[in-house]
Coordinates of C-alpha atoms in Angstrom, one line a residue:
X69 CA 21.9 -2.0 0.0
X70 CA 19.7 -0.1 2.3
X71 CA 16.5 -1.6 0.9
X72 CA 18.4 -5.0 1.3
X73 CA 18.1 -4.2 5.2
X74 CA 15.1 -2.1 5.6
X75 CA 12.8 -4.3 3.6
X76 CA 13.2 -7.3 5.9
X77 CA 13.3 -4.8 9.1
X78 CA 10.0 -3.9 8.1
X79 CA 8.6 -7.1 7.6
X80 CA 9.8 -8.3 10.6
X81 CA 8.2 -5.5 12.4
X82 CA 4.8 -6.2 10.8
X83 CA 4.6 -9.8 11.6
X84 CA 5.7 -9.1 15.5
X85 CA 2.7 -6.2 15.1
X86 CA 0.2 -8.8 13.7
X87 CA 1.1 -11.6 16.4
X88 CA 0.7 -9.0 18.8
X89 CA -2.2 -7.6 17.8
X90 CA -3.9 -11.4 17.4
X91 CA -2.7 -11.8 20.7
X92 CA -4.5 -8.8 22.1
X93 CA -8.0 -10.2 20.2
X94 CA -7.4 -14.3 21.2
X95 CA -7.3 -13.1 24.5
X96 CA -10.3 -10.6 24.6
X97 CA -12.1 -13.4 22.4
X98 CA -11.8 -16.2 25.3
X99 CA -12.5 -13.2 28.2
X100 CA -15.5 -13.6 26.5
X101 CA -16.5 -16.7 25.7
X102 CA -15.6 -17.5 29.1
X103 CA -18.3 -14.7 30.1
X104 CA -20.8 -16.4 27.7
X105 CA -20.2 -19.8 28.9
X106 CA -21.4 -19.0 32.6
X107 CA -24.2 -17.1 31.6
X108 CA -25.3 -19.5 29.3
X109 CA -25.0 -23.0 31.5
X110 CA -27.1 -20.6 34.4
X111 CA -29.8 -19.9 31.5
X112 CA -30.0 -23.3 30.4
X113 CA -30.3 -24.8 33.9
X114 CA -33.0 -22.5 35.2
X115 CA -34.7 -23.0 32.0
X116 CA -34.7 -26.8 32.0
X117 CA -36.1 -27.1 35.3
X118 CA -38.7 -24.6 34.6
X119 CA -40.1 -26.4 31.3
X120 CA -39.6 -30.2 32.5
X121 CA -37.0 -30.4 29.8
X122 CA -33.8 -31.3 31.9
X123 CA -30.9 -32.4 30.6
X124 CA -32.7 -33.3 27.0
X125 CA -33.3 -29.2 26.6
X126 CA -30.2 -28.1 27.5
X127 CA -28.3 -30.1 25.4
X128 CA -30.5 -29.0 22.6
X129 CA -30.1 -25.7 23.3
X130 CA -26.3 -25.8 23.8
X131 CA -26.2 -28.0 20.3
X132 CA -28.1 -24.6 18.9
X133 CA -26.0 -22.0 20.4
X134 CA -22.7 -24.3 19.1
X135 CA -24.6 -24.1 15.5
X136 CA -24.8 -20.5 15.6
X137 CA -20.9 -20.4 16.9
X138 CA -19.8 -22.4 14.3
X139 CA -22.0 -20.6 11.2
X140 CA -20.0 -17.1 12.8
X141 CA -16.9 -18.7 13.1
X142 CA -17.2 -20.3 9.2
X143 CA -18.2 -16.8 8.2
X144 CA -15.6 -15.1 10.0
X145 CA -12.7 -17.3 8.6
X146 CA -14.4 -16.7 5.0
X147 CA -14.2 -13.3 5.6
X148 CA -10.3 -13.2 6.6
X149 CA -9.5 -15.1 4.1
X150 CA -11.2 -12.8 1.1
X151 CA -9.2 -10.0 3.3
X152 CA -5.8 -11.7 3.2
X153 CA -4.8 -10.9 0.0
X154 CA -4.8 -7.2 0.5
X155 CA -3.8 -7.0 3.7
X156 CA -0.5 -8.8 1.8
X157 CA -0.7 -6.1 -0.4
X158 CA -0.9 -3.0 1.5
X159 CA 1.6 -4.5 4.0
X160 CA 3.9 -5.2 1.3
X161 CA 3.2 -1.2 -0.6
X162 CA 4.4 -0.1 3.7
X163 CA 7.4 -2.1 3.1
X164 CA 8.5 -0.3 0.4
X165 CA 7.3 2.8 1.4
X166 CA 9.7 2.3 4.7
X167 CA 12.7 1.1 2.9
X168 CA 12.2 4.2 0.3
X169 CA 12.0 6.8 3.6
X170 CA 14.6 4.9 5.4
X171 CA 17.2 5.5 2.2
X172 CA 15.9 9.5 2.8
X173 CA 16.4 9.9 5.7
X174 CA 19.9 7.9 5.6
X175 CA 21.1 10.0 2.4
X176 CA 20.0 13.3 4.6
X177 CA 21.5 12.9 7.4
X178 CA 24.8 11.7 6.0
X179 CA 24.6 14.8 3.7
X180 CA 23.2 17.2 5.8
X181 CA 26.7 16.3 8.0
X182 CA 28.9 16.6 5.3
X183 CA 27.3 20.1 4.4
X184 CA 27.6 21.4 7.9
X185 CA 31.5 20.3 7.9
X186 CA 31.8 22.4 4.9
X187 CA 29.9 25.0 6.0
X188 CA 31.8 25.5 9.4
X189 CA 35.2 25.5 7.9
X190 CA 33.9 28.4 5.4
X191 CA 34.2 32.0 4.9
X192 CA 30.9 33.0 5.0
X193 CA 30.2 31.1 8.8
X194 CA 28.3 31.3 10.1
X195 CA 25.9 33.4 8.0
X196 CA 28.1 36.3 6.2
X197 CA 26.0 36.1 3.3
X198 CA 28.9 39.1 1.8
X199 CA 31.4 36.3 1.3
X200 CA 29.1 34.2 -0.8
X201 CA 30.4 37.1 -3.3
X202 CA 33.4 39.1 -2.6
X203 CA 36.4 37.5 -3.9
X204 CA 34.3 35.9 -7.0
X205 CA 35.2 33.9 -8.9
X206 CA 36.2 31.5 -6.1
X207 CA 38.6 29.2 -8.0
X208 CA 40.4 26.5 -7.7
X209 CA 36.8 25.0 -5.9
X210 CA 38.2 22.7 -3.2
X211 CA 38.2 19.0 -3.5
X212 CA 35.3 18.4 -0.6
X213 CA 33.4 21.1 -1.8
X214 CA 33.6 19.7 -5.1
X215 CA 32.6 16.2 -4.9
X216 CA 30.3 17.4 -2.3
X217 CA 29.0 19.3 -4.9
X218 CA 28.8 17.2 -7.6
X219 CA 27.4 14.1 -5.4
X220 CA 24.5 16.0 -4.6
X221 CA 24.3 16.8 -8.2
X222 CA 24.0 13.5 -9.4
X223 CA 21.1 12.7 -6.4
X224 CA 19.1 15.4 -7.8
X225 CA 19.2 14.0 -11.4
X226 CA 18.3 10.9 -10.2
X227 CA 15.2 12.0 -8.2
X228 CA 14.1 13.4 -11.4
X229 CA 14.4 9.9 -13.4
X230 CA 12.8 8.2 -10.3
X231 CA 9.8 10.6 -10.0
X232 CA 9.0 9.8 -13.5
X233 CA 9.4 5.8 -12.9
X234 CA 8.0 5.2 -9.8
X235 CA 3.9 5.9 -9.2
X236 CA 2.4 9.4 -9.4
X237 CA 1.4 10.8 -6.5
X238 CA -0.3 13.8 -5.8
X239 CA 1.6 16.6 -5.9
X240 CA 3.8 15.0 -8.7
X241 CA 3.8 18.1 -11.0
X242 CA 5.1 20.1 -7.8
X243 CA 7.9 17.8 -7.1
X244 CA 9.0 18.1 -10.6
X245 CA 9.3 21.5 -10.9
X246 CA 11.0 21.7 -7.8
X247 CA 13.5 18.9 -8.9
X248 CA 14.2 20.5 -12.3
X249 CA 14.9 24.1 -10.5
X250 CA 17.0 22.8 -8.2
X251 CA 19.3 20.5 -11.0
X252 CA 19.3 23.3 -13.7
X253 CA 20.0 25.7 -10.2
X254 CA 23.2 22.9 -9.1
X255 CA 24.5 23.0 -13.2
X256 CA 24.5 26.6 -13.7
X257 CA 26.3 27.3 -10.0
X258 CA 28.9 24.9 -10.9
X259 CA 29.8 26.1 -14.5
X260 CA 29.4 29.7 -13.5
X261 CA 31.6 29.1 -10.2
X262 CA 28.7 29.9 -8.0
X263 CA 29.5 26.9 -5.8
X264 CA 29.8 28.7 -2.0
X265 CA 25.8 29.8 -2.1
X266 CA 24.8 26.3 -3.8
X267 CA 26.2 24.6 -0.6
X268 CA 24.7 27.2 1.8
X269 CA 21.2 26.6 0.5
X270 CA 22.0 22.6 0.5
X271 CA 22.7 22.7 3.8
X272 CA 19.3 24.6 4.9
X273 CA 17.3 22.7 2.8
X274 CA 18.2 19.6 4.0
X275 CA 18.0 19.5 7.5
X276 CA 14.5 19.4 6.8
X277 CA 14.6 16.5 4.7
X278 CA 16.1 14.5 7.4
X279 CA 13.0 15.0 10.0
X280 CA 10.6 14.3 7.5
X281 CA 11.6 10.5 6.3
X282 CA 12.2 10.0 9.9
X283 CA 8.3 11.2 10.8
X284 CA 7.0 8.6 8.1
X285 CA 9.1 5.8 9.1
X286 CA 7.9 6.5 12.7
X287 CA 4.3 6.5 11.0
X288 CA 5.1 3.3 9.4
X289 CA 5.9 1.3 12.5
X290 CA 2.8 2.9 15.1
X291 CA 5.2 4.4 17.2
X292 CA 2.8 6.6 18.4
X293 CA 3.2 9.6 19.2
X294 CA 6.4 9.8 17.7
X295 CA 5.4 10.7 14.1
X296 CA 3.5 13.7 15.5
X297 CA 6.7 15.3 17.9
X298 CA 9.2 14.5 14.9
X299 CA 6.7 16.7 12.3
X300 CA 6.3 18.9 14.7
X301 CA 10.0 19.5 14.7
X302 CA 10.5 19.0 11.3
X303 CA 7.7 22.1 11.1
X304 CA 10.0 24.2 13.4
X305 CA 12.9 23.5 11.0
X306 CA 11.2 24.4 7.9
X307 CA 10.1 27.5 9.4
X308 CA 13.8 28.4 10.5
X309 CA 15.2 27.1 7.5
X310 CA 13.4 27.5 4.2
X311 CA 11.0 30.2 5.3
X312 CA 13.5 31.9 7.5
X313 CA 17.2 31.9 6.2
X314 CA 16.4 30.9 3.0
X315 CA 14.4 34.2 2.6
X316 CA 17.3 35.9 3.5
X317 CA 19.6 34.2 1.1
X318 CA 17.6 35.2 -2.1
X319 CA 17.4 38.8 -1.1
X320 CA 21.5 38.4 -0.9
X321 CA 20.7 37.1 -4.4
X322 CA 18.8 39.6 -6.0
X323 CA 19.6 42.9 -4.2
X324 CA 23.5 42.2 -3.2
X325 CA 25.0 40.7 -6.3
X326 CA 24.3 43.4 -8.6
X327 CA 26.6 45.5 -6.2
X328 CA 29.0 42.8 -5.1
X329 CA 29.8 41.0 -8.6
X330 CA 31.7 42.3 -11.7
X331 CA 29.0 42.3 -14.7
X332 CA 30.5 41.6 -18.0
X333 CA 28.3 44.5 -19.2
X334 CA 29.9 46.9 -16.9
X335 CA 33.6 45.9 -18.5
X336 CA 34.6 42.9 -15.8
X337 CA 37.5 41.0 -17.2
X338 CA 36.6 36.6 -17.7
X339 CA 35.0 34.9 -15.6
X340 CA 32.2 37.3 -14.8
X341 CA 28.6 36.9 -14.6
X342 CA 25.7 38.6 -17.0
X343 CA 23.0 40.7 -15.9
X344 CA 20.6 37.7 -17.8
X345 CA 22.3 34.9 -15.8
X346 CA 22.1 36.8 -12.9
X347 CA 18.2 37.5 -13.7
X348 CA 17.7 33.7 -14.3
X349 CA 19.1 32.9 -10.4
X350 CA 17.0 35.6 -8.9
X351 CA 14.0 34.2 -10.8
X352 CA 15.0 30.1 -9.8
X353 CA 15.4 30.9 -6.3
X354 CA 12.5 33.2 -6.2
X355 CA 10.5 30.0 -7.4
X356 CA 12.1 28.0 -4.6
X357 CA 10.6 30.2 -2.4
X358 CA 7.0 30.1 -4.0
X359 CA 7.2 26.2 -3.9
X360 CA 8.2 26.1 -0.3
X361 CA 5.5 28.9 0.4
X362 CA 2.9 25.8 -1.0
X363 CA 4.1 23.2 0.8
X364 CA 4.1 25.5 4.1
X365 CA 0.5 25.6 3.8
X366 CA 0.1 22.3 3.5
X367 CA 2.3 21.4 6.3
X368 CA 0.5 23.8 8.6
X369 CA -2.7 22.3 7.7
X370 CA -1.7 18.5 8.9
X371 CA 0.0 20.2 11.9
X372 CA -3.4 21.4 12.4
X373 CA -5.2 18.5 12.4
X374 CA -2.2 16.6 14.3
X375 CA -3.2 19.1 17.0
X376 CA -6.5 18.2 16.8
X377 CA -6.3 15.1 17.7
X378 CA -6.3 13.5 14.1
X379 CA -3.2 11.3 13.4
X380 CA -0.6 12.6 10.7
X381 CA -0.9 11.8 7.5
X382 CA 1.4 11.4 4.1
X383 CA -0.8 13.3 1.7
X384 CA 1.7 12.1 -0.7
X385 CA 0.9 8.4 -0.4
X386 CA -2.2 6.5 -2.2
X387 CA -5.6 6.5 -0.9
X388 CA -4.7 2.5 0.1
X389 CA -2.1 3.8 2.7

């Protein structure tokens, strides 16, 4: 559905650019030929009378300059017409590129709500990272929660079928490890009623994933220089989010759970956790972490060219874009 309306958005926008932009050059072009035309006739005339030529040379020498016009303007339209199909084609590979961030940044921010409504009516607000355990296991999970839950869920195991179906880009083999953490992180939570930390670090990591799409799209249409402000906020949230709370919600994972949660080993009546399972999410989230340590650098790296002066680029997209 949202393709149904991007797609045609976007192709609406690129013909009113490409009018505009043949506007811009028509007019330039006849500036000047206007400024050729006088300096031409006053050439020819002052020539004429100075070889006894008169009106004989300078239509021969306006017949010459019209040759040379026309061989440029038959080489020119030859030349734009050899360049036609792939301008079709990369302005067709933005459309979809649009209409893919668009449904992002959509499914984000409608998300990203959703997750802050559940977060504000929750125990551990607005960051008692101590409630994410005590009490455990937190059953029955409430209804929101749980189709919250579960709807993000099934997004994540669809990005993974996607990744696979749609072109590799470049950092393909760090998107799917990333998207296989984070499903196999989402399945165990649920079965093992881990469900109030699952929506914390949904809600941190996605607030990020609404500036992004919204930086490309931006990108997409020229709307200079609002791809460069919106990464450099979506830098500021990444910092605060997924370098900054994030961090602080793994230590909860690996140094407070082992004091806050009955162990099975340790005697702990059903439902409680095992020291292996509880090894396996420290190692997951710890891996979270390492990917969004990567990606930082990256990011910091096309912020610094931004700054620079350099326009920002998806180092994502093919070498076309």
């Amino acid at each position: 559905m949202m393709r149904g309306v991007l797609a045609p958005f976007m192709r609406y926008w690129i013909r009113r650019e490409h009018r505009a932009r043949l506007a811009r050059h028509a007019a330039r072009a006849n500036g000047k030929k206007q400024e050729a035309s006088h300096l031409a006739n006053g050439h020819s005339t002052t020539t004429s009378i100075a070889n006894g030529h008169g009106a004989n040379g300078v239509g021969q020498e306006l017949r010459a300059r019209k040759g040379v016009i026309d061989h440029g303007s038959a080489q020119t339209l030859q030349s734009k017409s050899k360049g036609l199909t792939k301008r079709q084609r990369l302005d067709e590979k933005k459309v979809t590129r649009f209409a893919e961030q668009g449904w992002s940044f959509f499914y984000y921010i409608v998300y990203w709500s959703f997750g802050m409504w559940i977060h504000v009516n929750s125990p551990w607000y607005p960051f008692k990272l101590d409630n994410l355990w005590i009490g455990y296991p937190h059953t029955p999970i409430p209804g929101p929660v749980k189709f919250y839950y579960l709807s993000q869920l099934a997004f994540w195991v669809n990005q993974v079928i996607v990744l696979n179906l749609e072109e590799r880009r470049k950092d393909y083999h760090q998107m799917m490890t990333h998207h296989i953490i984070t499903t196999t992180l989402m399945v165990m939570s649920y079965v093992n009623g881990f469900t109030r930390v699952g929506c914390l670090i949904l809600v941190l990591f996605d607030l990020c994933d609404i500036l992004l799409p919204l930086a490309k799209m931006f990108k997409y249409m020229s709307l200079e220089p609002l791809p460069d402000i919106t990464f450099g906020l979506f830098l500021l949230s990444w910092l605060v989010t997924r370098q900054g709370l994030y961090t602080f919600v793994v230590r909860s994972v690996v140094f407070d759970t082992p004091y806050l949660l009955p162990f099975r080993e340790n005697g702990a009546p059903e439902p409680a956790i095992t020291r292996r399972r509880w090894a396996t999410y420290s190692v997951l989230l710890t891996g979270l972490a390492i990917l969004s340590l990567i990606w930082l650098l990256e990011i910091v790296r096309i912020a610094k060219s931004a700054v620079m002066g350099k326009p920002v680029e998806d180092t994502r997209s093919d070498e076309e874009e």
